[in-house]
Coordinates of C-alpha atoms in Angstrom, one line a residue:
Chain A
M1 CA 136.9 88.4 91.8
K2 CA 136.8 92.0 91.5
E3 CA 135.1 91.9 88.1
K4 CA 132.5 89.6 89.5
N5 CA 131.6 92.2 92.2
L6 CA 131.4 94.8 89.6
H7 CA 129.0 92.8 87.5
I8 CA 126.9 92.1 90.6
T9 CA 126.8 95.9 91.5
L10 CA 125.8 96.8 88.0
L11 CA 123.1 94.2 88.0
V12 CA 121.7 95.3 91.3
L13 CA 121.7 99.0 90.1
A14 CA 119.8 98.0 86.8
L15 CA 117.3 96.1 88.9
I16 CA 116.6 99.0 91.0
A17 CA 116.2 101.1 88.0
M18 CA 113.9 98.8 86.4
M19 CA 111.7 98.5 89.5
F20 CA 111.5 102.3 89.5
Y21 CA 110.1 102.4 86.0
L22 CA 107.8 99.3 86.4
F23 CA 106.3 99.6 89.9
P24 CA 103.4 101.9 88.8
F25 CA 102.4 99.2 86.4
A26 CA 102.7 96.5 88.9
L27 CA 100.6 98.5 91.4
M28 CA 98.0 99.1 88.8
L29 CA 97.8 95.5 87.9
L30 CA 97.7 94.4 91.6
N31 CA 95.0 96.8 92.5
S32 CA 92.9 96.0 89.4
L33 CA 92.3 92.6 91.2
K34 CA 91.1 94.0 94.5
T35 CA 87.9 95.8 95.8
T36 CA 88.0 99.5 96.0
G37 CA 87.9 99.2 99.8
E38 CA 91.1 97.1 99.8
F39 CA 92.8 99.4 97.4
T40 CA 92.2 102.5 99.5
S41 CA 93.0 101.0 102.8
N42 CA 96.4 99.5 101.5
P43 CA 97.4 99.6 98.0
F44 CA 100.4 97.4 98.5
A45 CA 98.6 94.4 100.1
M46 CA 97.7 91.3 98.2
P47 CA 94.0 90.8 97.4
T48 CA 92.0 88.6 99.9
T49 CA 90.0 87.2 96.9
I50 CA 90.9 88.0 93.3
Q51 CA 88.3 90.3 91.9
W52 CA 88.3 89.3 88.2
G53 CA 84.9 90.9 88.0
N54 CA 86.4 94.3 87.9
Y55 CA 87.5 93.6 84.2
P56 CA 84.1 92.8 82.7
Y57 CA 82.6 95.7 84.6
A58 CA 85.2 98.1 83.3
I59 CA 85.0 96.7 79.8
A60 CA 81.2 97.2 79.8
E61 CA 81.3 100.7 81.5
M62 CA 84.0 102.2 79.3
H63 CA 82.6 100.6 76.1
F64 CA 85.9 99.2 75.7
F65 CA 85.4 97.4 72.4
T66 CA 83.8 100.4 70.7
S67 CA 86.7 102.7 71.7
L68 CA 89.2 100.0 70.8
K69 CA 87.7 99.9 67.4
N70 CA 87.6 103.7 67.0
S71 CA 91.2 103.8 67.9
L72 CA 92.2 101.0 65.5
V73 CA 90.3 102.6 62.6
I74 CA 92.2 106.0 63.2
T75 CA 95.7 104.5 63.8
V76 CA 95.4 102.0 60.9
S77 CA 94.3 104.5 58.4
V78 CA 96.9 107.2 59.4
C79 CA 99.6 104.6 59.3
L80 CA 98.6 103.2 55.9
L81 CA 98.5 106.7 54.4
I82 CA 101.8 107.7 56.0
I83 CA 103.7 104.7 54.9
M84 CA 102.4 105.1 51.3
L85 CA 102.7 108.8 51.0
G86 CA 105.9 109.5 53.2
P87 CA 108.3 107.2 51.3
M88 CA 107.0 108.4 47.9
A89 CA 107.5 112.0 48.7
A90 CA 110.9 111.1 50.4
Y91 CA 112.0 109.5 47.1
V92 CA 111.3 112.7 45.3
V93 CA 113.2 114.7 47.9
S94 CA 116.2 112.3 47.7
R95 CA 116.3 112.0 43.9
V96 CA 114.8 115.2 42.3
K97 CA 117.1 118.2 42.8
H98 CA 114.6 121.0 42.1
P99 CA 114.1 124.3 43.9
F100 CA 110.4 123.6 44.3
V101 CA 111.1 120.3 46.1
T102 CA 113.9 121.7 48.2
F103 CA 112.0 124.7 49.4
F104 CA 109.0 122.6 50.6
Y105 CA 111.2 120.0 52.0
Y106 CA 113.1 122.4 54.4
F107 CA 109.8 124.2 55.1
M108 CA 108.3 121.0 56.3
I109 CA 111.2 120.1 58.4
A110 CA 111.1 123.5 60.1
S111 CA 107.4 123.2 60.7
M112 CA 108.0 120.0 62.8
C113 CA 108.9 122.2 65.8
A114 CA 105.7 124.3 65.8
P115 CA 103.6 123.5 68.9
F116 CA 100.1 121.9 68.1
Q117 CA 98.4 124.6 70.2
A118 CA 99.5 127.2 67.6
Y119 CA 97.0 125.8 65.0
M120 CA 94.6 123.7 67.2
I121 CA 91.8 126.4 67.4
P122 CA 91.8 127.1 63.6
L123 CA 91.8 123.4 62.9
V124 CA 88.5 123.1 64.8
K125 CA 87.1 126.1 63.0
L126 CA 88.1 125.0 59.6
Y127 CA 87.3 121.3 59.7
A128 CA 84.5 121.2 62.2
S129 CA 82.6 124.5 61.6
K130 CA 83.5 125.3 57.9
L131 CA 83.7 121.9 56.3
G132 CA 81.2 120.2 58.6
F133 CA 83.3 117.3 59.8
S134 CA 82.1 117.5 63.5
N135 CA 82.0 114.3 65.4
S136 CA 83.8 112.4 62.6
P137 CA 87.1 110.4 62.5
I138 CA 87.8 111.8 59.0
P139 CA 89.5 115.1 60.0
V140 CA 91.4 113.2 62.8
I141 CA 92.8 110.9 60.2
Y142 CA 93.6 113.5 57.7
I143 CA 95.2 115.9 60.1
G144 CA 97.0 113.0 61.7
V145 CA 98.6 112.3 58.4
G146 CA 99.4 116.1 58.0
L147 CA 101.2 116.1 61.4
N148 CA 103.3 113.1 60.6
I149 CA 104.1 113.5 57.1
S150 CA 107.1 115.8 57.5
F151 CA 108.7 113.4 60.0
S152 CA 108.2 110.5 57.7
I153 CA 109.7 112.2 54.8
F154 CA 112.6 113.2 56.8
L155 CA 113.2 109.7 58.2
V156 CA 112.9 107.8 54.9
R157 CA 114.9 110.4 52.9
G158 CA 118.0 109.6 55.2
F159 CA 117.7 106.1 54.3
L160 CA 117.1 106.6 50.6
N161 CA 120.2 108.8 50.4
S162 CA 122.2 105.6 51.3
I163 CA 120.9 103.6 48.5
P164 CA 123.3 104.1 45.5
R165 CA 122.1 106.0 42.5
E166 CA 123.5 103.3 40.3
I167 CA 120.5 101.1 41.1
D168 CA 118.3 103.9 39.6
E169 CA 120.4 104.4 36.7
A170 CA 120.5 100.6 35.8
A171 CA 116.8 100.4 35.8
L172 CA 116.3 103.6 33.9
I173 CA 118.7 102.6 31.2
D174 CA 116.8 99.3 30.9
G175 CA 113.7 101.6 30.0
C176 CA 112.0 101.4 33.3
G177 CA 110.1 104.7 34.1
S178 CA 110.6 106.5 37.3
I179 CA 107.4 105.5 38.8
R180 CA 107.7 101.8 38.1
L181 CA 111.3 101.9 39.2
Y182 CA 110.1 103.2 42.6
F183 CA 107.4 100.6 43.1
N184 CA 109.4 97.5 41.6
I185 CA 112.8 98.4 42.9
I186 CA 113.2 101.1 45.5
Q187 CA 110.2 100.5 47.7
P188 CA 111.0 96.9 48.5
M189 CA 114.4 98.0 49.7
L190 CA 112.7 100.5 52.1
T191 CA 111.1 97.8 54.3
P192 CA 113.2 98.2 57.4
I193 CA 112.8 102.0 57.6
I194 CA 109.1 101.7 56.8
I195 CA 108.8 99.4 59.7
T196 CA 110.5 101.8 61.9
L197 CA 108.3 104.6 60.7
L198 CA 105.2 102.5 61.1
V199 CA 105.8 101.7 64.8
F200 CA 106.8 105.2 65.5
V201 CA 103.7 106.7 64.0
A202 CA 101.4 104.2 65.3
M203 CA 102.4 104.8 68.9
G204 CA 102.0 108.5 68.5
V205 CA 98.6 108.3 66.9
W206 CA 97.4 105.6 69.2
N207 CA 98.3 107.5 72.3
D208 CA 96.9 110.9 71.0
Y209 CA 94.3 112.5 73.1
L210 CA 94.1 116.1 72.1
L211 CA 93.5 115.9 68.4
S212 CA 90.8 113.3 68.9
A213 CA 89.2 115.2 71.6
L214 CA 88.9 118.2 69.4
F215 CA 86.6 116.5 66.9
L216 CA 85.0 113.4 68.5
N217 CA 82.3 114.2 71.0
T218 CA 80.0 111.3 71.3
Q219 CA 80.6 108.0 73.2
D220 CA 80.3 105.9 70.1
K221 CA 83.1 107.8 68.4
R222 CA 85.7 108.1 71.2
T223 CA 89.1 106.5 71.2
L224 CA 90.7 104.8 74.0
P225 CA 92.8 107.7 75.5
M226 CA 89.5 109.7 75.5
M227 CA 87.6 106.8 77.2
I228 CA 90.2 106.8 79.9
R229 CA 89.6 110.4 80.6
V230 CA 85.8 110.1 80.7
F231 CA 85.8 106.9 82.6
C232 CA 88.3 108.3 85.3
A233 CA 86.3 111.4 85.6
Q234 CA 82.9 109.8 85.9
Y235 CA 83.9 106.9 88.2
S236 CA 86.2 108.9 90.4
N237 CA 85.3 107.0 93.5
D238 CA 85.4 103.5 92.2
Y239 CA 89.1 102.8 91.8
S240 CA 89.4 99.2 91.3
P241 CA 87.4 99.0 88.1
M242 CA 89.3 102.1 87.0
M243 CA 92.6 100.3 87.5
A244 CA 91.1 97.4 85.3
G245 CA 90.1 100.0 82.7
L246 CA 93.7 101.5 82.7
V247 CA 95.2 97.9 82.4
M248 CA 92.9 97.1 79.4
S249 CA 93.6 100.4 77.7
I250 CA 97.4 100.2 77.7
M251 CA 97.5 96.5 76.9
P252 CA 97.2 96.8 73.1
M253 CA 100.1 99.2 72.9
L254 CA 102.2 97.2 75.3
I255 CA 101.7 94.0 73.1
F256 CA 102.5 96.1 70.0
Y257 CA 105.6 97.4 71.8
L258 CA 106.8 93.9 72.8
M259 CA 106.5 92.8 69.2
G260 CA 108.2 95.7 67.7
Q261 CA 110.5 97.0 70.4
K262 CA 113.7 96.7 68.3
H263 CA 112.3 99.1 65.7
I264 CA 110.8 101.5 68.2
L265 CA 114.0 102.0 70.1
E266 CA 115.7 102.4 66.7
G267 CA 113.1 105.0 65.7
V268 CA 113.7 107.0 68.8
V269 CA 117.4 107.4 68.0
Q270 CA 116.8 108.3 64.3
G271 CA 114.0 110.6 65.2
A272 CA 116.1 112.5 67.7
I273 CA 118.7 113.4 65.0
K274 CA 116.2 115.5 63.2
G275 CA 117.7 118.8 64.6
Chain B
M1 CA 120.1 113.8 38.8
L2 CA 119.9 111.3 35.8
N3 CA 118.7 112.3 32.4
A4 CA 116.1 109.7 32.2
Q5 CA 114.7 111.0 35.6
K6 CA 114.6 114.4 34.2
K7 CA 112.1 113.4 31.6
D8 CA 109.7 112.1 34.4
M9 CA 110.6 115.0 36.9
W10 CA 107.2 116.7 36.9
K11 CA 105.4 113.5 36.8
L12 CA 107.2 112.4 39.9
I13 CA 106.8 115.8 41.7
L14 CA 103.0 115.8 40.7
I15 CA 102.1 112.1 41.8
F16 CA 104.6 111.5 44.6
F17 CA 105.4 114.7 46.2
L18 CA 102.4 117.0 45.8
P19 CA 99.9 114.9 47.7
A20 CA 102.1 115.1 50.8
V21 CA 102.7 118.8 50.3
I22 CA 98.9 119.5 50.0
I23 CA 98.0 117.5 53.1
W24 CA 100.7 119.3 55.1
L25 CA 99.6 122.7 53.8
T26 CA 96.0 122.1 54.6
A27 CA 96.6 120.4 58.1
M28 CA 99.3 122.7 59.3
V29 CA 100.4 125.8 57.3
I30 CA 96.8 127.2 56.3
P31 CA 95.4 126.7 59.9
F32 CA 98.5 128.3 61.3
I33 CA 98.1 131.5 59.2
Y34 CA 94.4 131.5 59.8
G35 CA 95.2 131.2 63.6
I36 CA 97.3 134.5 63.4
W37 CA 94.0 136.1 62.0
I38 CA 92.0 134.7 64.8
S39 CA 94.4 136.2 67.4
F40 CA 93.3 139.6 66.1
V41 CA 89.5 139.0 66.4
K42 CA 87.1 138.7 69.2
W43 CA 85.2 135.3 68.7
D44 CA 83.1 133.2 71.0
G45 CA 83.6 130.2 68.9
I46 CA 80.0 130.0 67.8
G47 CA 79.1 130.8 64.2
D48 CA 80.6 133.6 62.4
N49 CA 80.1 136.3 65.0
Y50 CA 83.6 137.8 65.2
T51 CA 84.9 141.4 65.2
F52 CA 88.3 142.6 64.3
V53 CA 89.9 144.0 67.4
S54 CA 93.5 144.5 66.2
V55 CA 96.0 143.8 68.9
A56 CA 93.5 144.0 71.7
N57 CA 93.8 140.4 72.5
Y58 CA 97.6 140.8 72.9
A59 CA 97.2 144.0 74.9
K60 CA 94.8 142.2 77.3
L61 CA 97.2 139.4 77.5
F62 CA 100.3 141.4 78.5
R63 CA 98.1 143.0 81.3
N64 CA 97.0 139.5 82.4
A65 CA 99.0 138.4 85.4
K66 CA 97.6 134.9 85.2
F67 CA 99.2 134.4 81.8
F68 CA 102.6 135.4 83.1
Q69 CA 102.2 133.2 86.1
S70 CA 101.4 130.4 83.8
L71 CA 104.4 131.1 81.6
N72 CA 106.7 131.5 84.6
R73 CA 105.3 128.2 86.1
T74 CA 105.9 126.4 82.8
A75 CA 109.5 127.8 82.8
V76 CA 110.1 126.5 86.3
Y77 CA 108.5 123.1 85.5
T78 CA 110.7 123.0 82.3
L79 CA 113.9 123.7 84.2
G80 CA 113.2 121.0 86.7
T81 CA 112.1 118.4 84.2
V82 CA 115.1 119.0 81.8
V83 CA 117.7 118.8 84.6
L84 CA 116.1 115.7 86.3
S85 CA 115.4 113.8 83.1
N86 CA 118.7 114.4 81.6
V87 CA 120.7 113.6 84.7
V88 CA 118.7 110.4 85.2
G89 CA 118.8 109.5 81.4
L90 CA 122.5 110.0 81.2
A91 CA 123.1 107.8 84.3
L92 CA 120.9 105.1 82.9
G93 CA 122.6 105.4 79.4
L94 CA 126.0 104.9 81.3
L95 CA 124.7 102.1 83.3
L96 CA 123.1 100.3 80.2
T97 CA 126.3 100.6 78.1
S98 CA 128.5 99.2 80.9
A99 CA 129.7 95.6 81.2
L100 CA 126.2 94.7 82.5
K101 CA 124.8 91.4 81.4
A102 CA 121.2 91.5 79.7
R103 CA 121.7 95.1 78.8
N104 CA 119.0 94.9 76.1
F105 CA 116.5 93.3 78.5
F106 CA 116.9 96.4 80.7
R107 CA 116.7 98.9 77.9
T108 CA 113.5 97.3 76.6
T109 CA 111.8 97.3 80.1
I110 CA 112.9 100.7 81.3
F111 CA 111.5 102.3 78.1
V112 CA 108.0 100.9 78.7
P113 CA 106.7 104.3 80.4
N114 CA 107.0 105.8 76.9
V115 CA 104.7 103.3 75.4
I116 CA 101.6 104.5 77.3
G117 CA 100.2 107.9 76.5
G118 CA 100.1 110.9 78.7
V119 CA 96.5 110.5 79.8
A120 CA 96.9 106.9 81.1
M121 CA 100.2 107.9 82.8
G122 CA 98.7 110.7 84.5
Y123 CA 95.9 108.8 86.0
I124 CA 98.1 105.9 87.1
W125 CA 100.4 108.3 89.0
K126 CA 97.5 110.2 90.5
Y127 CA 96.4 107.1 92.4
I128 CA 99.9 106.4 93.4
F129 CA 100.2 109.9 94.8
H130 CA 96.8 109.8 96.5
Y131 CA 96.9 106.2 97.9
G132 CA 100.3 104.6 97.4
F133 CA 102.6 107.3 98.8
T134 CA 100.2 108.4 101.6
A135 CA 100.0 104.7 102.7
V136 CA 103.8 104.6 102.8
G137 CA 103.9 108.0 104.6
K138 CA 101.3 106.9 107.3
N139 CA 103.0 103.5 108.0
L140 CA 106.5 105.0 108.3
G141 CA 105.3 108.2 110.1
I142 CA 106.7 110.6 107.5
D143 CA 104.6 113.7 107.8
W144 CA 104.7 115.3 104.4
L145 CA 104.1 112.0 102.7
S146 CA 101.0 111.3 104.7
K147 CA 98.8 113.5 102.8
S148 CA 98.7 113.6 99.1
M149 CA 101.4 115.6 97.4
L150 CA 98.8 116.7 94.8
S151 CA 96.8 118.7 97.2
D152 CA 99.6 121.1 97.9
P153 CA 100.6 123.8 95.2
T154 CA 104.4 123.4 95.5
N155 CA 104.3 119.6 96.0
A156 CA 101.9 119.2 93.0
L157 CA 104.4 121.0 90.8
I158 CA 107.1 118.7 92.1
A159 CA 104.9 115.6 91.5
L160 CA 104.4 116.7 87.9
V161 CA 108.2 117.2 87.4
V162 CA 108.8 113.7 88.8
V163 CA 106.1 112.0 86.6
S164 CA 107.3 113.8 83.5
S165 CA 110.9 113.0 84.2
W166 CA 110.1 109.4 84.9
Q167 CA 108.8 109.1 81.4
L168 CA 111.2 111.4 79.6
S169 CA 114.4 110.0 81.3
A170 CA 113.6 106.6 79.9
Y171 CA 113.3 108.1 76.4
L172 CA 116.5 110.1 76.7
M173 CA 118.3 107.0 78.0
I174 CA 117.9 105.5 74.5
I175 CA 119.5 108.4 72.9
Y176 CA 122.4 108.5 75.4
V177 CA 122.8 104.7 75.1
A178 CA 123.4 105.3 71.3
G179 CA 125.7 108.2 72.1
F180 CA 127.9 106.1 74.5
T181 CA 127.9 103.1 72.1
N182 CA 129.6 105.2 69.5
V183 CA 132.4 106.4 71.8
P184 CA 135.4 104.3 70.4
G185 CA 136.3 101.6 73.0
D186 CA 140.1 102.1 72.4
M187 CA 140.0 105.7 73.6
V188 CA 138.5 104.7 76.8
E189 CA 141.0 101.8 77.1
A190 CA 143.9 104.1 76.4
A191 CA 142.7 106.7 79.1
R192 CA 142.5 103.7 81.6
V193 CA 145.9 102.3 80.7
D194 CA 147.4 105.8 81.2
G195 CA 146.1 105.7 84.8
A196 CA 142.9 107.8 84.5
S197 CA 140.4 106.9 87.2
A198 CA 136.9 105.8 86.2
W199 CA 135.5 109.3 87.1
S200 CA 138.1 111.3 85.1
T201 CA 137.6 109.0 82.1
F202 CA 134.0 109.7 82.3
W203 CA 134.4 113.3 82.7
H204 CA 137.3 114.0 80.3
V205 CA 136.8 111.3 77.6
R206 CA 133.3 109.9 77.4
L207 CA 131.3 113.0 78.3
P208 CA 133.0 115.3 75.6
M209 CA 132.4 112.5 73.1
I210 CA 128.7 112.5 73.6
R211 CA 128.4 116.3 73.4
S212 CA 126.0 116.2 70.5
S213 CA 123.8 113.6 72.2
I214 CA 123.6 116.0 75.2
T215 CA 122.7 118.9 73.0
I216 CA 119.8 116.9 71.3
C217 CA 118.5 115.5 74.7
L218 CA 118.6 119.0 76.3
F219 CA 116.6 120.5 73.5
L220 CA 114.2 117.7 73.1
A221 CA 113.4 118.0 76.8
I222 CA 113.0 121.7 76.8
V223 CA 110.6 121.6 73.9
R224 CA 108.6 118.7 75.2
S225 CA 108.4 120.2 78.6
F226 CA 107.3 123.6 77.3
M227 CA 104.5 122.0 75.4
V228 CA 103.3 119.5 78.2
F229 CA 99.6 119.0 78.1
E230 CA 98.2 115.5 78.6
V231 CA 99.9 114.5 81.8
N232 CA 99.3 118.0 83.1
M233 CA 95.6 117.5 82.4
S234 CA 95.2 113.9 83.9
L235 CA 97.6 114.2 86.8
T236 CA 96.6 117.6 88.4
D237 CA 94.2 119.2 85.9
G238 CA 95.9 122.5 86.7
G239 CA 95.0 122.2 90.4
P240 CA 95.1 122.8 93.2
Y241 CA 93.8 126.4 92.7
N242 CA 95.3 126.5 89.1
S243 CA 98.7 126.4 90.7
T244 CA 99.9 123.7 88.1
E245 CA 98.2 125.0 84.9
M246 CA 101.0 125.0 82.3
I247 CA 100.7 127.1 79.3
A248 CA 99.4 124.5 76.9
L249 CA 96.6 123.5 79.2
R250 CA 95.8 127.2 79.8
I251 CA 95.4 127.7 76.1
Y252 CA 93.0 124.7 75.9
N253 CA 91.0 125.9 78.8
T254 CA 90.8 129.4 77.6
A255 CA 89.4 128.2 74.3
F256 CA 87.3 125.2 75.0
V257 CA 86.2 125.9 78.6
S258 CA 85.9 129.7 78.7
L259 CA 85.1 129.8 74.9
K260 CA 87.5 132.8 74.4
F261 CA 89.0 131.9 71.2
G262 CA 90.8 135.1 70.3
D263 CA 92.4 135.3 73.7
A264 CA 93.5 131.7 73.5
Q265 CA 94.8 132.0 70.1
A266 CA 96.9 135.0 71.1
Q267 CA 98.5 133.0 73.8
A268 CA 99.1 130.1 71.4
V269 CA 101.0 132.5 69.1
I270 CA 103.1 133.6 72.0
L271 CA 103.8 130.0 72.8
F272 CA 104.7 129.4 69.2
I273 CA 107.2 132.3 69.2
I274 CA 108.9 130.9 72.3
V275 CA 109.1 127.5 70.9
A276 CA 110.4 128.9 67.7
L277 CA 113.1 130.8 69.4
I278 CA 114.2 127.7 71.3
S279 CA 114.3 125.7 68.0
V280 CA 116.4 128.5 66.3
L281 CA 118.8 128.3 69.3
Q282 CA 118.9 124.5 68.9
A283 CA 119.7 124.8 65.3
Y284 CA 122.5 127.3 66.1
F285 CA 123.9 124.9 68.7
T286 CA 123.7 121.8 66.6
S287 CA 125.2 123.3 63.4
R288 CA 128.2 124.4 65.4
K289 CA 129.0 120.8 66.3
E290 CA 129.0 117.9 64.1
I291 CA 126.1 115.6 64.8
Q292 CA 127.1 112.1 65.5
L293 CA 125.0 109.4 67.0

């Protein structure tokens, strides 16, 4: 009986905690289906008639599909490059003991703590002014890879170190070159850690505002987080469509999270041990 | 290293390692070094019209009260966020490793605030502060809640701490869950059998066992809070009257709104030094204790 009470107490506590973390989303969803008048008079009331119209209006006004496409192009490109280059470099760090490799590896790890603001202005100067990549997703993708590469090497290296060297040895004795060994034998074994890496990087790049805002300045190039900012600033008196826009903009990531949540939570823990 | 691998060593370094190093050098290291140069010039951001001014940008910075106010405010915000997010995150970690049923379901749902970016999060909360809380305040007759917290300097700072902690605590919760999961169950059991109360088991057995998780979470929270930008921009945009403009937002505004790139870069270098010092401290603290998660 005492144990049953404990279970109920814990469940109630957990439900309260969950409500605290989810109520902003519930409010957003609820108010996206009301008129702006209903929203401002009482945000907690149910809509008198459900205003589905807020959604098509928000989609059209924020050029939702254009910014969705732009976000997708950037995120997919960064992710593909990262999951290709990161594990390859990590393999070298894990297997080749050479001062050149070790030096750069520790330097890269140390650079992970540098605040983005420390090189934000020179990035604009170098890539937009000097190299002429203004209003283009290319520097956003390239720099996105540069910012995530250290973490990806670090993450995959930990996993690689737990793969026994005997596997390398057997293959090499059979006359397999190091590069073929990696692609045929090592890389397939890395799938779980690559998935963790992928979801982690995808979330960061998808939600990035600052880097994209530095390089993309016309509406046809904007990503979703940038679009939210512009939309919320422009339509600052029309709240309900804005709520609909916010719902639309977080939906892709929410779906992605629900599909890969196990790996994301895993990535948080592994990413935290980097200290 | 294996003999056969030695043969291919430079091929491996060249094809596998060098591309990553080059991208990293060109995206981070070279811009960073170039940034140190920019902090010594006067430059309006347009064209190549800059003049070398030596340490003038720094000298100006150290005479600028607004810069120190912003740093000071960032420190206060950081302190508030670090304490609040860690206390809540630790409590959640404890709750979600207890005998609770459906623990995984709660972990997954509570983490959701971290899935959305800072911009969307700031806007969602902005409308909750403007219309949600004020509606509650008016209905219950609570005076301070009847007008938006974001319109008062002190309350706006509190609001920023609350929103940041709301998200960060859910993140830290995952790390604390991992920490508590690794505490051997028989140790807790033994303490309980010896007659220790639930509180003293927590305080004397479980808490010391997750010391390394606490160190990680504290530093993670410090660094993240010190560099806060997106939620600062979308929730308060530094207002009212610049009272919540944290250092990262200030750097951004100095550069891209006021177009004083040299000044902004000097501030950025100071921010870098502060964050680097914090990281050195972290490395020192974590190397003293074995990291276990």
